[in-house]
Amino acid sequence: MELIDIRSMTIEELTSLMDELGQPKFRAKQLFSWLQSGTPSFDEMLNIPVSLRNVLKEKCYIADVSIERRLVSEIDGTVKYLYRLYDGEYIESVLMSYNHGYTVCISTQVGCRMGCSFCASGLNGRVRNLTASEMLAQIKMAEKDNDIRVSNVVMMGMGEPLDNYDNSVRFLRLVSDDNGMNIGLRHISLSTSGVVSGIEKLAAENMPITLSISLHAPFDEMRSRMMPVNKKWNLAALVTACRKYQGVTGRRISFEYAMIKDVNDSKECADALIKLLRGIMCHVNLIPANPVVENNFKRSDDKNVNSFCEYLNSKGINTTIRRTLGADINASCGQLRNQKKRRDDGENCE
C-alpha cells in the first residue's frame, strides 16, 4: 500500500480523509496545524486520540529533511544546508538574513534538467521532483535549527519550479495558508528559467507572488548557448508571456541577470537588454556570478558590474546589484550536492 504524503494535504483534503476514517471535521484543522508547524511525528500530536494516531501511522507518512551538512558564512552569517531526504537523495537550501527578516531559498527538485551552462544544480540532471511537503520541510528545518521565524521565501534553489508545476503551486497554497505558516504570497518569489507554458498557467492562478525570470542574456544565440530552454521558448516568446502575465496579475516582474566576464557584460548587451524589456514594469537584478568548479565562467569585475547597472538605470530600467551573501561558503545552489556525490563516488573534492 502506498502511504499518503499527509503534510502535502490541504485542510479540505484532510477533512475528506477524516470523513473516510469516521472522524469529526475539526480533527482536520488540528492535524493541519501540527503538520504545518513542522512536527515530525504523529506521536507528538497530543490533542489527537491515540487510536487515530495509530491509524495515521499505518496510512500516512510525514515528509521531513535531515541536515547532512551545515555551512555558516563568517562574512555575513548566511547558512547553507545540504539536506538529506527520506530516499537518500540530497538537496540544498540557504538561509539569509536581511534588515526586514529572514529569507529561505528553497529547492524544488533533486537536480535539474534545464541544463543551464553556468549553474551547478543541473550538472547531473534531474533525479526527481520534490513534493510540496519537502519544500515546506526545508523552511521548518531552517527555522528550528536557528530558532527564528522565516518571513520570505525564494523558490530559486535547485530545480526549475515550473518543471514541477503542480507541487510548486500546492506548496504556495500551503505555505500561505492562514492556519499554517501564513507566509504571505507577496513575500514569495518564484524563479523560472523561462518555461513559457508554466508562466501562462501561473498567470491563470492569479497569485500575488513575485515572478522572477532567469534571463542572463539579451540575444537568442547567446541565451540558447547558456540556457537550452531558450531553444524551445525564445526571447520573443518569453517576453510575450511576461507581458501577458503582468497584464493579468498587475505584478512587477524581476529579471535575474548573472554578470559573466566577457560573455554578457558588454555595452552591446546592455543596449539589447534595454530594448528587450522596454514597456515591461520590471526590475533587473544584476548578479555577480558565483564561480562553479565544473565550468570556466568568471564573474565580471566590480567596476563593470557597477557601470552596467548605472547605464541601465540611466535608460529608465530599474536595476540593482544583488547583495552577495555567503561568498565564502559557495552559496549558489548545487555545489554541496555535487561535492557529496563526488565523495560518494570516491573522487577527490578538495
CSV table of C-alpha atoms in Angstrom, one decimal:
chain,number,residue,atom,x,y,z
A,1,MET,CA,0.0,0.0,0.0
A,2,GLU,CA,1.4,3.4,-1.0
A,3,LEU,CA,1.5,5.7,2.0
A,4,ILE,CA,-0.2,9.1,1.9
A,5,ASP,CA,2.0,12.2,1.9
A,6,ILE,CA,-0.1,13.8,4.6
A,7,ARG,CA,1.9,17.1,5.0
A,8,SER,CA,1.2,17.9,1.4
A,9,MET,CA,-2.6,17.8,2.0
A,10,THR,CA,-4.8,20.9,2.3
A,11,ILE,CA,-7.3,21.3,5.1
A,12,GLU,CA,-10.1,20.3,2.6
A,13,GLU,CA,-8.2,17.1,1.7
A,14,LEU,CA,-7.6,16.4,5.4
A,15,THR,CA,-11.3,16.9,6.1
A,16,SER,CA,-12.2,14.3,3.4
A,17,LEU,CA,-9.6,11.9,5.0
A,18,MET,CA,-11.1,12.4,8.4
A,19,ASP,CA,-14.6,11.7,7.0
A,20,GLU,CA,-13.3,8.5,5.4
A,21,LEU,CA,-11.9,7.5,8.8
A,22,GLY,CA,-15.1,8.4,10.7
A,23,GLN,CA,-13.6,11.3,12.5
A,24,PRO,CA,-15.1,14.7,13.2
A,25,LYS,CA,-14.2,17.5,10.8
A,26,PHE,CA,-12.4,19.6,13.4
A,27,ARG,CA,-9.6,17.0,13.5
A,28,ALA,CA,-8.5,18.1,10.1
A,29,LYS,CA,-7.7,21.6,11.3
A,30,GLN,CA,-5.8,20.1,14.3
A,31,LEU,CA,-3.8,17.9,12.0
A,32,PHE,CA,-3.1,20.7,9.6
A,33,SER,CA,-1.7,22.9,12.4
A,34,TRP,CA,0.6,20.1,13.7
A,35,LEU,CA,1.8,19.2,10.2
A,36,GLN,CA,2.5,22.8,9.1
A,37,SER,CA,4.3,23.6,12.4
A,38,GLY,CA,6.9,21.1,11.4
A,39,THR,CA,6.0,18.3,13.8
A,40,PRO,CA,7.9,15.2,12.6
A,41,SER,CA,5.9,12.5,14.3
A,42,PHE,CA,2.3,11.6,14.9
A,43,ASP,CA,3.2,10.7,18.5
A,44,GLU,CA,3.8,14.4,19.3
A,45,MET,CA,0.2,15.3,18.3
A,46,LEU,CA,-1.1,15.2,21.9
A,47,ASN,CA,-4.6,16.5,21.2
A,48,ILE,CA,-5.2,13.8,18.6
A,49,PRO,CA,-6.6,10.5,20.0
A,50,VAL,CA,-4.0,7.6,20.2
A,51,SER,CA,-6.3,5.4,18.2
A,52,LEU,CA,-6.4,7.9,15.3
A,53,ARG,CA,-2.6,8.4,15.5
A,54,ASN,CA,-2.1,4.7,15.1
A,55,VAL,CA,-4.3,4.6,12.0
A,56,LEU,CA,-2.5,7.6,10.5
A,57,LYS,CA,0.9,5.8,11.1
A,58,GLU,CA,-0.4,2.9,9.1
A,59,LYS,CA,-1.8,5.0,6.2
A,60,CYS,CA,0.4,8.1,6.1
A,61,TYR,CA,3.9,9.4,6.4
A,62,ILE,CA,5.3,12.9,7.4
A,63,ALA,CA,7.9,14.1,4.9
A,64,ASP,CA,10.9,15.7,6.5
A,65,VAL,CA,14.5,16.6,5.9
A,66,SER,CA,17.6,16.0,7.9
A,67,ILE,CA,20.8,18.1,8.0
A,68,GLU,CA,23.7,16.4,6.3
A,69,ARG,CA,25.9,19.4,6.2
A,70,ARG,CA,25.7,22.9,7.5
A,71,LEU,CA,28.0,25.8,6.5
A,72,VAL,CA,27.9,29.2,8.1
A,73,SER,CA,29.5,32.2,6.4
A,74,GLU,CA,32.0,34.1,8.6
A,75,ILE,CA,31.3,37.2,6.4
A,76,ASP,CA,27.5,37.7,6.9
A,77,GLY,CA,26.1,34.7,8.8
A,78,THR,CA,24.4,33.1,5.8
A,79,VAL,CA,23.7,29.5,6.4
A,80,LYS,CA,23.8,26.9,3.7
A,81,TYR,CA,22.3,23.5,4.2
A,82,LEU,CA,22.8,20.2,2.5
A,83,TYR,CA,19.6,18.3,3.4
A,84,ARG,CA,19.1,14.5,3.1
A,85,LEU,CA,15.7,13.3,2.0
A,86,TYR,CA,13.9,10.1,3.0
A,87,ASP,CA,15.2,8.2,0.0
A,88,GLY,CA,18.9,9.2,0.4
A,89,GLU,CA,18.8,12.0,-2.1
A,90,TYR,CA,20.3,15.4,-1.3
A,91,ILE,CA,19.1,19.0,-1.9
A,92,GLU,CA,20.3,22.4,-0.8
A,93,SER,CA,18.8,25.4,0.9
A,94,VAL,CA,20.1,28.7,2.0
A,95,LEU,CA,19.1,30.9,5.0
A,96,MET,CA,19.8,34.6,4.5
A,97,SER,CA,19.4,37.5,7.0
A,98,TYR,CA,18.2,40.9,5.9
A,99,ASN,CA,17.0,44.0,7.7
A,100,HIS,CA,13.4,43.0,7.0
A,101,GLY,CA,13.8,39.5,8.4
A,102,TYR,CA,14.9,36.0,7.3
A,103,THR,CA,14.7,34.6,3.8
A,104,VAL,CA,15.0,31.0,2.8
A,105,CYS,CA,15.9,30.0,-0.7
A,106,ILE,CA,14.5,26.5,-1.3
A,107,SER,CA,14.9,23.8,-3.8
A,108,THR,CA,12.0,22.4,-5.8
A,109,GLN,CA,13.7,19.4,-7.5
A,110,VAL,CA,16.5,17.0,-6.8
A,111,GLY,CA,18.9,18.2,-9.5
A,112,CYS,CA,17.5,20.0,-12.6
A,113,ARG,CA,17.1,19.1,-16.2
A,114,MET,CA,17.2,22.6,-17.7
A,115,GLY,CA,21.0,22.3,-18.4
A,116,CYS,CA,22.0,26.0,-17.9
A,117,SER,CA,25.7,26.1,-18.5
A,118,PHE,CA,26.6,28.5,-15.6
A,119,CYS,CA,24.6,26.5,-13.0
A,120,ALA,CA,25.8,23.8,-10.7
A,121,SER,CA,22.3,22.4,-10.0
A,122,GLY,CA,21.8,20.7,-13.3
A,123,LEU,CA,25.2,19.2,-13.9
A,124,ASN,CA,23.9,15.7,-13.1
A,125,GLY,CA,20.4,16.2,-14.5
A,126,ARG,CA,17.1,15.8,-12.7
A,127,VAL,CA,16.6,12.9,-10.4
A,128,ARG,CA,13.0,13.6,-9.2
A,129,ASN,CA,10.6,16.3,-8.3
A,130,LEU,CA,10.2,17.4,-4.7
A,131,THR,CA,6.8,17.2,-3.1
A,132,ALA,CA,5.1,20.2,-1.5
A,133,SER,CA,5.9,18.8,1.9
A,134,GLU,CA,9.6,18.5,1.1
A,135,MET,CA,9.6,22.2,0.1
A,136,LEU,CA,7.8,23.1,3.4
A,137,ALA,CA,10.3,20.9,5.4
A,138,GLN,CA,13.2,23.0,4.2
A,139,ILE,CA,11.7,26.1,5.7
A,140,LYS,CA,10.7,24.4,9.0
A,141,MET,CA,14.2,22.9,9.5
A,142,ALA,CA,15.9,26.2,9.0
A,143,GLU,CA,13.5,27.8,11.5
A,144,LYS,CA,14.0,25.1,14.0
A,145,ASP,CA,17.8,25.0,13.6
A,146,ASN,CA,18.2,28.7,14.1
A,147,ASP,CA,15.2,29.4,16.5
A,148,ILE,CA,13.8,32.0,14.1
A,149,ARG,CA,10.7,32.7,12.0
A,150,VAL,CA,11.2,32.9,8.3
A,151,SER,CA,9.2,35.8,6.6
A,152,ASN,CA,10.3,35.5,3.0
A,153,VAL,CA,10.8,32.5,0.6
A,154,VAL,CA,12.6,32.4,-2.7
A,155,MET,CA,12.0,29.4,-4.9
A,156,MET,CA,15.4,29.7,-6.6
A,157,GLY,CA,17.4,26.8,-5.3
A,158,MET,CA,18.0,23.5,-7.1
A,159,GLY,CA,15.5,22.8,-9.8
A,160,GLU,CA,13.0,24.5,-12.0
A,161,PRO,CA,9.8,25.2,-10.1
A,162,LEU,CA,7.6,25.4,-13.3
A,163,ASP,CA,9.0,22.0,-14.3
A,164,ASN,CA,7.4,20.7,-11.1
A,165,TYR,CA,4.3,22.8,-11.5
A,166,ASP,CA,1.7,21.0,-9.5
A,167,ASN,CA,3.8,20.5,-6.4
A,168,SER,CA,5.1,24.1,-6.6
A,169,VAL,CA,1.6,25.6,-6.7
A,170,ARG,CA,0.5,23.2,-3.9
A,171,PHE,CA,3.4,24.5,-1.9
A,172,LEU,CA,2.4,28.1,-2.5
A,173,ARG,CA,-1.1,27.4,-1.3
A,174,LEU,CA,0.0,25.5,1.8
A,175,VAL,CA,2.8,27.9,2.9
A,176,SER,CA,0.5,30.9,2.7
A,177,ASP,CA,-2.5,29.3,4.5
A,178,ASP,CA,-3.7,31.3,7.5
A,179,ASN,CA,-3.8,28.1,9.5
A,180,GLY,CA,-0.2,27.1,8.6
A,181,MET,CA,3.0,29.0,8.2
A,182,ASN,CA,1.0,32.0,7.0
A,183,ILE,CA,3.8,33.5,4.8
A,184,GLY,CA,2.1,36.0,2.5
A,185,LEU,CA,2.3,35.3,-1.2
A,186,ARG,CA,3.7,38.8,-1.7
A,187,HIS,CA,6.7,37.7,0.3
A,188,ILE,CA,7.4,34.8,-2.0
A,189,SER,CA,9.4,34.8,-5.3
A,190,LEU,CA,9.3,32.1,-7.9
A,191,SER,CA,12.2,31.9,-10.3
A,192,THR,CA,12.0,30.3,-13.7
A,193,SER,CA,14.5,29.8,-16.5
A,194,GLY,CA,11.7,30.7,-18.9
A,195,VAL,CA,9.2,27.8,-19.1
A,196,VAL,CA,6.6,29.8,-21.0
A,197,SER,CA,3.8,27.2,-20.7
A,198,GLY,CA,4.3,27.3,-16.9
A,199,ILE,CA,4.2,31.1,-16.8
A,200,GLU,CA,1.0,31.1,-18.8
A,201,LYS,CA,-0.6,28.6,-16.3
A,202,LEU,CA,0.7,30.5,-13.3
A,203,ALA,CA,-0.9,33.7,-14.6
A,204,ALA,CA,-4.3,31.9,-14.5
A,205,GLU,CA,-3.7,31.1,-10.8
A,206,ASN,CA,-3.5,34.9,-10.2
A,207,MET,CA,-1.4,34.6,-7.1
A,208,PRO,CA,0.4,37.8,-6.0
A,209,ILE,CA,3.8,36.2,-5.9
A,210,THR,CA,6.9,37.9,-7.5
A,211,LEU,CA,7.7,36.2,-10.8
A,212,SER,CA,11.4,36.2,-11.3
A,213,ILE,CA,12.9,35.3,-14.8
A,214,SER,CA,16.4,34.0,-15.0
A,215,LEU,CA,17.3,35.9,-18.2
A,216,HIS,CA,21.1,36.2,-18.3
A,217,ALA,CA,21.4,37.1,-22.0
A,218,PRO,CA,19.6,39.6,-24.3
A,219,PHE,CA,20.3,37.7,-27.6
A,220,ASP,CA,18.8,34.4,-28.6
A,221,GLU,CA,22.0,32.9,-29.9
A,222,MET,CA,23.8,33.7,-26.6
A,223,ARG,CA,21.0,32.7,-24.4
A,224,SER,CA,20.5,29.4,-26.2
A,225,ARG,CA,24.2,28.5,-25.6
A,226,MET,CA,23.8,29.3,-21.9
A,227,MET,CA,20.2,28.1,-21.4
A,228,PRO,CA,18.9,25.3,-23.6
A,229,VAL,CA,15.3,26.2,-22.6
A,230,ASN,CA,15.7,29.2,-25.0
A,231,LYS,CA,15.7,26.7,-27.9
A,232,LYS,CA,12.1,25.8,-27.1
A,233,TRP,CA,10.9,29.2,-26.0
A,234,ASN,CA,13.0,32.0,-27.4
A,235,LEU,CA,13.2,35.6,-26.0
A,236,ALA,CA,10.3,36.8,-28.1
A,237,ALA,CA,8.0,34.0,-26.7
A,238,LEU,CA,9.3,34.6,-23.1
A,239,VAL,CA,8.8,38.4,-23.2
A,240,THR,CA,5.3,37.9,-24.7
A,241,ALA,CA,4.4,35.5,-21.8
A,242,CYS,CA,5.8,38.1,-19.3
A,243,ARG,CA,3.6,40.8,-20.8
A,244,LYS,CA,0.6,38.6,-20.6
A,245,TYR,CA,1.4,37.6,-17.0
A,246,GLN,CA,1.8,41.2,-16.0
A,247,GLY,CA,-1.5,42.1,-17.7
A,248,VAL,CA,-3.3,39.5,-15.6
A,249,THR,CA,-1.6,40.0,-12.3
A,250,GLY,CA,-0.5,43.6,-12.4
A,251,ARG,CA,2.7,42.5,-10.6
A,252,ARG,CA,6.2,43.8,-11.4
A,253,ILE,CA,8.4,41.2,-12.8
A,254,SER,CA,12.0,40.7,-11.8
A,255,PHE,CA,14.7,39.7,-14.3
A,256,GLU,CA,17.8,38.0,-13.0
A,257,TYR,CA,21.0,38.7,-14.9
A,258,ALA,CA,24.2,36.9,-13.9
A,259,MET,CA,27.2,39.1,-14.8
A,260,ILE,CA,29.7,36.8,-16.5
A,261,LYS,CA,33.0,38.2,-17.6
A,262,ASP,CA,33.5,38.7,-21.4
A,263,VAL,CA,30.2,36.9,-22.1
A,264,ASN,CA,27.2,39.1,-21.3
A,265,ASP,CA,28.6,42.2,-19.7
A,266,SER,CA,29.3,44.4,-22.7
A,267,LYS,CA,27.6,47.7,-23.6
A,268,GLU,CA,26.1,45.9,-26.6
A,269,CYS,CA,24.4,43.5,-24.2
A,270,ALA,CA,23.2,46.4,-22.0
A,271,ASP,CA,21.6,48.1,-25.0
A,272,ALA,CA,19.9,44.9,-26.2
A,273,LEU,CA,18.6,44.3,-22.7
A,274,ILE,CA,17.1,47.8,-22.5
A,275,LYS,CA,15.4,47.2,-25.9
A,276,LEU,CA,14.1,43.8,-24.9
A,277,LEU,CA,12.5,45.0,-21.6
A,278,ARG,CA,11.1,48.3,-22.8
A,279,GLY,CA,7.5,48.7,-21.7
A,280,ILE,CA,7.5,46.0,-19.1
A,281,MET,CA,7.1,47.1,-15.4
A,282,CYS,CA,10.2,45.3,-14.2
A,283,HIS,CA,13.3,45.2,-12.0
A,284,VAL,CA,16.6,43.9,-13.2
A,285,ASN,CA,18.7,42.2,-10.6
A,286,LEU,CA,22.4,42.0,-11.6
A,287,ILE,CA,24.1,39.0,-10.0
A,288,PRO,CA,27.9,38.9,-9.8
A,289,ALA,CA,28.2,35.3,-10.9
A,290,ASN,CA,29.4,32.8,-8.3
A,291,PRO,CA,32.3,30.6,-9.7
A,292,VAL,CA,31.4,27.0,-10.3
A,293,VAL,CA,34.1,24.3,-10.2
A,294,GLU,CA,32.8,22.5,-13.3
A,295,ASN,CA,32.8,25.4,-15.7
A,296,ASN,CA,35.2,28.2,-16.7
A,297,PHE,CA,32.9,31.1,-16.2
A,298,LYS,CA,34.3,34.0,-14.3
A,299,ARG,CA,32.4,36.9,-12.6
A,300,SER,CA,32.5,40.3,-14.1
A,301,ASP,CA,34.7,42.7,-12.2
A,302,ASP,CA,33.0,45.1,-9.8
A,303,LYS,CA,33.7,48.2,-12.0
A,304,ASN,CA,32.0,46.6,-15.0
A,305,VAL,CA,29.0,45.5,-12.9
A,306,ASN,CA,28.6,49.0,-11.4
A,307,SER,CA,28.8,50.7,-14.8
A,308,PHE,CA,26.4,48.2,-16.3
A,309,CYS,CA,23.9,48.9,-13.5
A,310,GLU,CA,24.3,52.7,-13.8
A,311,TYR,CA,23.8,52.6,-17.6
A,312,LEU,CA,20.5,50.6,-17.3
A,313,ASN,CA,19.2,52.9,-14.7
A,314,SER,CA,20.1,55.9,-16.8
A,315,LYS,CA,17.9,54.5,-19.6
A,316,GLY,CA,14.9,54.0,-17.3
A,317,ILE,CA,15.4,50.3,-16.4
A,318,ASN,CA,15.1,49.9,-12.6
A,319,THR,CA,18.3,48.0,-11.8
A,320,THR,CA,20.1,47.0,-8.7
A,321,ILE,CA,23.1,44.7,-7.9
A,322,ARG,CA,22.3,41.8,-5.7
A,323,ARG,CA,24.0,41.8,-2.3
A,324,THR,CA,26.5,39.0,-2.3
A,325,LEU,CA,25.8,36.6,0.6
A,326,GLY,CA,27.7,33.5,1.6
A,327,ALA,CA,30.5,34.1,-0.8
A,328,ASP,CA,32.9,32.1,1.4
A,329,ILE,CA,30.6,29.0,1.6
A,330,ASN,CA,29.7,28.6,-2.1
A,331,ALA,CA,26.2,29.8,-1.5
A,332,SER,CA,25.0,29.2,-5.1
A,333,CYS,CA,22.9,26.0,-5.1
A,334,GLY,CA,24.1,22.7,-6.4
A,335,GLN,CA,27.7,22.7,-5.3
A,336,LEU,CA,27.4,20.9,-1.9
A,337,ARG,CA,25.3,18.2,-3.5
A,338,ASN,CA,27.8,17.8,-6.3
A,339,GLN,CA,30.7,17.6,-3.7
A,340,LYS,CA,28.7,14.9,-1.8
A,341,LYS,CA,28.1,12.9,-5.0
A,342,ARG,CA,31.8,13.1,-5.9
A,343,ARG,CA,32.8,12.0,-2.4
A,344,ASP,CA,30.4,9.1,-2.6
A,345,ASP,CA,31.9,8.1,-6.0
A,346,GLY,CA,35.4,8.2,-4.4
A,347,GLU,CA,36.6,11.4,-6.1
A,348,ASN,CA,38.9,14.0,-4.5
A,349,CYS,CA,36.7,17.0,-3.9
A,350,GLU,CA,39.4,19.3,-2.5
